[in-house]
PDB file of C-alpha atoms and ligand atoms in Angstrom:
ATOM      1  CA  VAL A  17       0.141  -0.248   0.044  1.00  0.00           C
ATOM      2  CA  ARG A  18       1.335   3.550  -1.376  1.00  0.00           C
ATOM      3  CA  VAL A  19       1.314   5.925   2.643  1.00  0.00           C
ATOM      4  CA  LEU A  20       2.013   9.179   2.185  1.00  0.00           C
ATOM      5  CA  VAL A  21       2.838  11.371   5.578  1.00  0.00           C
ATOM      6  CA  LEU A  22       2.124  15.054   6.028  1.00  0.00           C
ATOM      7  CA  ALA A  23       4.618  16.604   8.726  1.00  0.00           C
ATOM      8  CA  SER A  24       5.205  19.896  10.248  1.00  0.00           C
ATOM      9  CA  GLY A  25       8.007  19.857  12.587  1.00  0.00           C
ATOM     10  CA  SER A  26      10.652  17.377  13.120  1.00  0.00           C
ATOM     11  CA  GLY A  27       9.628  14.616  12.115  1.00  0.00           C
ATOM     12  CA  SER A  28      10.307  11.611  15.075  1.00  0.00           C
ATOM     13  CA  THR A  29       7.107  10.082  13.898  1.00  0.00           C
ATOM     14  CA  LEU A  30       7.931   9.964  10.298  1.00  0.00           C
ATOM     15  CA  GLN A  31      11.013   8.728  11.619  1.00  0.00           C
ATOM     16  CA  ALA A  32       9.278   5.920  13.620  1.00  0.00           C
ATOM     17  CA  LEU A  33       7.525   5.114  10.321  1.00  0.00           C
ATOM     18  CA  LEU A  34      10.212   5.247   8.181  1.00  0.00           C
ATOM     19  CA  ASP A  35      12.863   2.987  10.955  1.00  0.00           C
ATOM     20  CA  SER A  36       9.092   0.088  10.560  1.00  0.00           C
ATOM     21  CA  PRO A  37       9.965  -3.238   9.702  1.00  0.00           C
ATOM     22  CA  ASP A  38       6.703  -3.325   8.018  1.00  0.00           C
ATOM     23  CA  ARG A  39       7.672  -0.504   5.883  1.00  0.00           C
ATOM     24  CA  GLY A  40       9.023  -1.424   2.606  1.00  0.00           C
ATOM     25  CA  VAL A  41       7.078  -5.218   3.104  1.00  0.00           C
ATOM     26  CA  LEU A  42       2.903  -4.389   4.009  1.00  0.00           C
ATOM     27  CA  TRP A  43       3.789  -0.275   3.418  1.00  0.00           C
ATOM     28  CA  GLN A  44       6.149   1.754   1.667  1.00  0.00           C
ATOM     29  CA  VAL A  45       6.157   5.479   1.708  1.00  0.00           C
ATOM     30  CA  VAL A  46       5.923   6.805  -0.769  1.00  0.00           C
ATOM     31  CA  ALA A  47       6.664  10.770  -0.190  1.00  0.00           C
ATOM     32  CA  VAL A  48       6.196  13.245   2.730  1.00  0.00           C
ATOM     33  CA  GLY A  49       5.127  16.379   2.827  1.00  0.00           C
ATOM     34  CA  SER A  50       5.140  20.401   4.568  1.00  0.00           C
ATOM     35  CA  ASP A  51       3.472  23.201   5.306  1.00  0.00           C
ATOM     36  CA  LYS A  52       6.482  24.284   5.966  1.00  0.00           C
ATOM     37  CA  PRO A  53      10.084  24.100   3.896  1.00  0.00           C
ATOM     38  CA  GLY A  54      12.869  23.134   5.143  1.00  0.00           C
ATOM     39  CA  VAL A  55      11.564  21.301   8.471  1.00  0.00           C
ATOM     40  CA  THR A  56      13.642  18.188  10.275  1.00  0.00           C
ATOM     41  CA  ALA A  57      10.835  16.035   8.707  1.00  0.00           C
ATOM     42  CA  LEU A  58      11.446  16.449   5.505  1.00  0.00           C
ATOM     43  CA  ASP A  59      15.305  15.835   6.189  1.00  0.00           C
ATOM     44  CA  ARG A  60      14.278  12.954   7.442  1.00  0.00           C
ATOM     45  CA  ALA A  61      12.326  11.441   4.323  1.00  0.00           C
ATOM     46  CA  ALA A  62      15.359  12.744   1.829  1.00  0.00           C
ATOM     47  CA  ARG A  63      18.498  10.379   4.287  1.00  0.00           C
ATOM     48  CA  ALA A  64      15.993   7.388   3.915  1.00  0.00           C
ATOM     49  CA  GLY A  65      15.610   7.699   0.353  1.00  0.00           C
ATOM     50  CA  VAL A  66      12.050   9.352   0.372  1.00  0.00           C
ATOM     51  CA  GLU A  67      10.676  12.033  -1.783  1.00  0.00           C
ATOM     52  CA  THR A  68       9.183  15.630  -0.743  1.00  0.00           C
ATOM     53  CA  PHE A  69       7.435  18.727  -1.209  1.00  0.00           C
ATOM     54  CA  THR A  70       6.464  21.367   0.761  1.00  0.00           C
ATOM     55  CA  VAL A  71       2.779  23.744  -0.089  1.00  0.00           C
ATOM     56  CA  ALA A  72       3.654  26.561   2.090  1.00  0.00           C
ATOM     57  CA  PRO A  73      -0.107  27.889   3.586  1.00  0.00           C
ATOM     58  CA  ALA A  74       2.086  31.762   2.431  1.00  0.00           C
ATOM     59  CA  ASP A  75       1.630  30.628  -1.384  1.00  0.00           C
ATOM     60  CA  PHE A  76      -2.088  30.508  -1.212  1.00  0.00           C
ATOM     61  CA  ALA A  77      -4.556  33.621  -1.513  1.00  0.00           C
ATOM     62  CA  ASP A  78      -6.886  31.755   0.884  1.00  0.00           C
ATOM     63  CA  ARG A  79      -6.674  28.485   2.491  1.00  0.00           C
ATOM     64  CA  PRO A  80      -9.238  26.256   0.516  1.00  0.00           C
ATOM     65  CA  ALA A  81      -6.672  27.469  -2.058  1.00  0.00           C
ATOM     66  CA  TRP A  82      -4.128  25.383  -0.450  1.00  0.00           C
ATOM     67  CA  ASP A  83      -6.274  23.057   0.443  1.00  0.00           C
ATOM     68  CA  VAL A  84      -7.333  22.331  -3.497  1.00  0.00           C
ATOM     69  CA  ALA A  85      -3.425  22.711  -4.156  1.00  0.00           C
ATOM     70  CA  LEU A  86      -1.714  20.457  -1.071  1.00  0.00           C
ATOM     71  CA  ALA A  87      -4.924  17.694  -2.430  1.00  0.00           C
ATOM     72  CA  ALA A  88      -3.552  18.297  -5.944  1.00  0.00           C
ATOM     73  CA  GLU A  89       0.206  17.114  -5.135  1.00  0.00           C
ATOM     74  CA  VAL A  90      -0.979  14.646  -3.022  1.00  0.00           C
ATOM     75  CA  ALA A  91      -3.088  13.374  -5.401  1.00  0.00           C
ATOM     76  CA  ARG A  92      -0.274  13.019  -7.460  1.00  0.00           C
ATOM     77  CA  TYR A  93       1.277  10.183  -5.532  1.00  0.00           C
ATOM     78  CA  GLU A  94      -1.856   8.136  -5.848  1.00  0.00           C
ATOM     79  CA  PRO A  95      -1.429   7.222  -2.366  1.00  0.00           C
ATOM     80  CA  GLY A  96      -3.699   4.301  -0.022  1.00  0.00           C
ATOM     81  CA  LEU A  97      -3.571   5.495   3.291  1.00  0.00           C
ATOM     82  CA  VAL A  98      -3.060   9.773   4.194  1.00  0.00           C
ATOM     83  CA  VAL A  99      -0.877   9.877   7.537  1.00  0.00           C
ATOM     84  CA  LEU A 100      -0.568  13.053   9.681  1.00  0.00           C
ATOM     85  CA  ALA A 101       2.263  12.498  11.626  1.00  0.00           C
ATOM     86  CA  GLY A 102       2.811  15.839  13.773  1.00  0.00           C
ATOM     87  CA  PHE A 103       1.060  17.610  10.358  1.00  0.00           C
ATOM     88  CA  MET A 104       0.225  20.985  12.236  1.00  0.00           C
ATOM     89  CA  ARG A 105      -2.719  22.545  10.475  1.00  0.00           C
ATOM     90  CA  ILE A 106      -6.290  22.404   9.626  1.00  0.00           C
ATOM     91  CA  LEU A 107      -7.463  20.443   6.624  1.00  0.00           C
ATOM     92  CA  GLY A 108     -10.158  21.759   5.047  1.00  0.00           C
ATOM     93  CA  ALA A 109     -13.213  20.109   2.778  1.00  0.00           C
ATOM     94  CA  PRO A 110     -10.804  20.004  -0.520  1.00  0.00           C
ATOM     95  CA  PHE A 111      -8.670  18.301   1.460  1.00  0.00           C
ATOM     96  CA  VAL A 112     -10.513  15.957   3.711  1.00  0.00           C
ATOM     97  CA  ASP A 113     -13.532  15.106   0.478  1.00  0.00           C
ATOM     98  CA  ALA A 114     -10.815  14.092  -1.054  1.00  0.00           C
ATOM     99  CA  PHE A 115      -8.935  11.126   0.446  1.00  0.00           C
ATOM    100  CA  ALA A 116     -11.828  10.660   2.389  1.00  0.00           C
ATOM    101  CA  GLY A 117     -11.565   7.321   4.888  1.00  0.00           C
ATOM    102  CA  ARG A 118      -7.903   6.981   4.635  1.00  0.00           C
ATOM    103  CA  THR A 119      -6.984   9.717   6.244  1.00  0.00           C
ATOM    104  CA  VAL A 120      -4.801   9.151   9.391  1.00  0.00           C
ATOM    105  CA  ASN A 121      -4.412  10.682  12.067  1.00  0.00           C
ATOM    106  CA  THR A 122      -2.059  10.876  15.151  1.00  0.00           C
ATOM    107  CA  HIS A 123      -3.452  12.957  18.228  1.00  0.00           C
ATOM    108  CA  PRO A 124      -1.208  13.128  21.918  1.00  0.00           C
ATOM    109  CA  ALA A 125      -4.387  13.044  24.135  1.00  0.00           C
ATOM    110  CA  LEU A 126      -7.059  10.974  24.654  1.00  0.00           C
ATOM    111  CA  LEU A 127      -9.354  12.198  22.203  1.00  0.00           C
ATOM    112  CA  PRO A 128     -12.650  13.890  22.530  1.00  0.00           C
ATOM    113  CA  SER A 129     -10.657  15.175  25.636  1.00  0.00           C
ATOM    114  CA  PHE A 130      -7.818  18.009  25.093  1.00  0.00           C
ATOM    115  CA  PRO A 131      -8.721  18.268  21.204  1.00  0.00           C
ATOM    116  CA  GLY A 132      -6.410  20.955  19.799  1.00  0.00           C
ATOM    117  CA  ALA A 133      -3.025  22.074  19.095  1.00  0.00           C
ATOM    118  CA  HIS A 134      -2.298  21.740  23.142  1.00  0.00           C
ATOM    119  CA  GLY A 135      -3.460  18.232  24.180  1.00  0.00           C
ATOM    120  CA  VAL A 136      -0.704  17.985  25.983  1.00  0.00           C
ATOM    121  CA  ARG A 137      -0.132  21.132  27.664  1.00  0.00           C
ATOM    122  CA  ASP A 138      -4.469  21.405  28.283  1.00  0.00           C
ATOM    123  CA  ALA A 139      -3.967  17.320  30.142  1.00  0.00           C
ATOM    124  CA  LEU A 140      -1.265  18.505  32.754  1.00  0.00           C
ATOM    125  CA  ALA A 141      -3.443  21.922  33.183  1.00  0.00           C
ATOM    126  CA  HIS A 142      -6.140  19.597  34.223  1.00  0.00           C
ATOM    127  CA  GLY A 143      -4.838  17.419  35.911  1.00  0.00           C
ATOM    128  CA  VAL A 144      -5.303  14.047  34.804  1.00  0.00           C
ATOM    129  CA  LYS A 145      -3.840  11.218  36.585  1.00  0.00           C
ATOM    130  CA  VAL A 146      -3.932   9.396  32.587  1.00  0.00           C
ATOM    131  CA  THR A 147      -3.555  10.986  29.261  1.00  0.00           C
ATOM    132  CA  GLY A 148      -1.929   9.395  25.980  1.00  0.00           C
ATOM    133  CA  CYS A 149      -2.854   9.533  22.350  1.00  0.00           C
ATOM    134  CA  THR A 150      -5.620   8.593  19.468  1.00  0.00           C
ATOM    135  CA  VAL A 151      -5.110   7.447  16.225  1.00  0.00           C
ATOM    136  CA  HIS A 152      -8.043   8.485  14.398  1.00  0.00           C
ATOM    137  CA  LEU A 153      -9.043   8.889  10.635  1.00  0.00           C
ATOM    138  CA  VAL A 154      -9.290  12.122   9.302  1.00  0.00           C
ATOM    139  CA  ASP A 155     -13.103  13.949   8.799  1.00  0.00           C
ATOM    140  CA  ALA A 156     -13.917  17.722   8.276  1.00  0.00           C
ATOM    141  CA  GLY A 157     -13.859  18.250  12.071  1.00  0.00           C
ATOM    142  CA  VAL A 158     -10.670  19.414  14.402  1.00  0.00           C
ATOM    143  CA  ASP A 159      -9.189  15.755  15.260  1.00  0.00           C
ATOM    144  CA  THR A 160     -13.292  14.384  15.978  1.00  0.00           C
ATOM    145  CA  GLY A 161     -13.425  12.015  13.379  1.00  0.00           C
ATOM    146  CA  PRO A 162     -13.958   8.215  13.898  1.00  0.00           C
ATOM    147  CA  ILE A 163     -11.274   6.377  16.815  1.00  0.00           C
ATOM    148  CA  LEU A 164      -9.099   3.638  14.994  1.00  0.00           C
ATOM    149  CA  ASP A 165      -7.207   3.060  18.379  1.00  0.00           C
ATOM    150  CA  GLN A 166      -5.741   4.261  21.370  1.00  0.00           C
ATOM    151  CA  ALA A 167      -2.990   4.302  23.895  1.00  0.00           C
ATOM    152  CA  ALA A 168      -2.817   4.950  28.054  1.00  0.00           C
ATOM    153  CA  VAL A 169       0.108   6.829  29.469  1.00  0.00           C
ATOM    154  CA  ARG A 170       0.699   7.838  33.378  1.00  0.00           C
ATOM    155  CA  VAL A 171       1.111  11.646  34.151  1.00  0.00           C
ATOM    156  CA  LEU A 172       4.063  11.933  36.753  1.00  0.00           C
ATOM    157  CA  PRO A 173       4.538  13.876  39.543  1.00  0.00           C
ATOM    158  CA  ASP A 174       7.117  16.304  38.263  1.00  0.00           C
ATOM    159  CA  ASP A 175       6.233  15.886  34.674  1.00  0.00           C
ATOM    160  CA  ASP A 176       5.755  19.461  33.155  1.00  0.00           C
ATOM    161  CA  GLU A 177       4.687  19.758  29.005  1.00  0.00           C
ATOM    162  CA  ALA A 178       7.649  18.498  27.392  1.00  0.00           C
ATOM    163  CA  SER A 179       8.394  14.684  29.677  1.00  0.00           C
ATOM    164  CA  LEU A 180       4.657  14.156  30.178  1.00  0.00           C
ATOM    165  CA  HIS A 181       4.865  14.984  25.412  1.00  0.00           C
ATOM    166  CA  GLU A 182       7.829  12.951  25.383  1.00  0.00           C
ATOM    167  CA  ARG A 183       6.983   9.741  26.812  1.00  0.00           C
ATOM    168  CA  ILE A 184       3.652  10.554  24.858  1.00  0.00           C
ATOM    169  CA  LYS A 185       5.755  10.376  22.083  1.00  0.00           C
ATOM    170  CA  THR A 186       6.841   7.174  22.822  1.00  0.00           C
ATOM    171  CA  VAL A 187       3.295   5.113  22.632  1.00  0.00           C
ATOM    172  CA  GLU A 188       2.228   7.217  20.054  1.00  0.00           C
ATOM    173  CA  ARG A 189       4.766   5.965  17.111  1.00  0.00           C
ATOM    174  CA  GLU A 190       4.492   1.983  18.484  1.00  0.00           C
ATOM    175  CA  LEU A 191       0.002   2.941  18.307  1.00  0.00           C
ATOM    176  CA  LEU A 192       0.609   4.769  14.704  1.00  0.00           C
ATOM    177  CA  THR A 193       2.554   2.307  13.027  1.00  0.00           C
ATOM    178  CA  HIS A 194       0.543  -0.741  13.942  1.00  0.00           C
ATOM    179  CA  VAL A 195      -2.850   1.117  13.115  1.00  0.00           C
ATOM    180  CA  VAL A 196      -0.796   1.963   9.662  1.00  0.00           C
ATOM    181  CA  SER A 197      -0.170  -1.963   9.141  1.00  0.00           C
ATOM    182  CA  ARG A 198      -2.998  -2.974   9.710  1.00  0.00           C
ATOM    183  CA  LEU A 199      -5.158  -0.377   7.698  1.00  0.00           C
ATOM    184  CA  ALA A 200      -2.094  -1.936   5.486  1.00  0.00           C
ATOM    185  CA  HIS A 201      -3.567  -5.090   5.388  1.00  0.00           C
ATOM    186  CA  GLU A 202      -6.738  -4.478   5.655  1.00  0.00           C
ATOM    187  CA  LEU A 203      -6.621  -2.577   2.122  1.00  0.00           C
ATOM    188  CA  THR A 204      -4.711  -5.383   0.867  1.00  0.00           C
ATOM    189  CA  HIS A 205      -7.103  -8.461   1.707  1.00  0.00           C
ATOM    190  CA  PRO A 206     -10.431  -6.837   2.192  1.00  0.00           C
ATOM    191  CA  GLU A 207     -12.187 -10.160   2.121  1.00  0.00           C
ATOM    192  CA  ARG A 208     -10.340 -11.114   5.802  1.00  0.00           C
ATOM    193  CA  THR A 209     -11.388  -7.595   7.187  1.00  0.00           C
ATOM    194  CA  ALA A 210     -13.225  -8.007  10.279  1.00  0.00           C
ATOM    195  CA  PRO A 211     -16.419  -5.873  10.734  1.00  0.00           C
ATOM    196  CA  ARG A 212     -15.667  -2.468  13.041  1.00  0.00           C
TER     197      ARG A 212
HETATM  198  C1  GRF B 312       3.156  13.648  18.051  1.00  0.00           C
HETATM  199  O1  GRF B 312       3.685  13.943  19.944  1.00  0.00           O
HETATM  200  C2  GRF B 312       2.081  14.779  17.326  1.00  0.00           C
HETATM  201  O2  GRF B 312       1.035  13.646  17.412  1.00  0.00           O
HETATM  202  C3  GRF B 312       1.428  15.715  17.535  1.00  0.00           C
HETATM  203  O3  GRF B 312       2.562  16.298  17.681  1.00  0.00           O
HETATM  204  C4  GRF B 312       3.603  15.635  17.863  1.00  0.00           C
HETATM  205  C5  GRF B 312       5.380  15.669  16.597  1.00  0.00           C
HETATM  206  O4  GRF B 312       6.628  15.355  16.906  1.00  0.00           O
HETATM  207  N1  GRF B 312       1.016  17.176  17.078  1.00  0.00           N
HETATM  208  P1  GRF B 312       7.374  15.223  16.423  1.00  0.00           P
HETATM  209  O5  GRF B 312       7.490  16.362  14.898  1.00  0.00           O
HETATM  210  O6  GRF B 312       6.180  13.855  14.892  1.00  0.00           O
HETATM  211  O7  GRF B 312       8.531  14.846  16.220  1.00  0.00           O
END
C-alpha cells in the first residue's frame, strides 16, 4: 500500500514509520509533504531516500486554495493512505473529501478529551493522572473523526509539558505504526477485514 506522510516539525513520529520493519513489506512511504520548507521531517525523509514536497499556505491567496493545491500534490502520488504525523494545519473539505476514509491522524491526548494544538499542555493543566494518544480517521472537524486506536500514558508528579509529551510520543510511535500496518493489511486483504 502506498503511504504518503504529512508532517510540520521535527518528524520523530515520521521517523518511527520510516524505521518500521513493515515499511517496504506491507506498505511503502511514497512521499513526505510539509506545509513548511526546511523542517527536520523533510530531512529525515530525504535521508531515507523518500521524495519530499512542500505546499506552504503563504504561497496561496487563501486557505481553500491551499487545501486544493495540497490535495492535488498529494493525489499525484496516488496514496492508498495519507498519514498526518505531527501535521499542524487544519485540513479543509477540499482535502478531507479527496481522501475521505483513508486519512489518519495521531493526537497526543485521549480524544475526545483535549483536542486541538495543545492537547498535552491542556491535559497537564487539567490535572489528569492518565492521558495518552489517539489515532483516528480525519473528518471535516478538528480531531473528531472515528477513533481507530488509543494508548494510555500515566502523568508523573514532576511532569512538565515536554517530559509528558516525550513519554506520550514514545507510545504514539508504536500506536501509529501498528494502525498503519493494520489498515494496509485490510486494504490489501479486504475479504479478511473484520467488521468494525
Ligand atoms: C506528535 O505528538 C503529534 O501527535 C503532535 O505533535 C507531535 C509531533 O512530533 N501533533 P514530531 O514532529 O513527529 O516529532
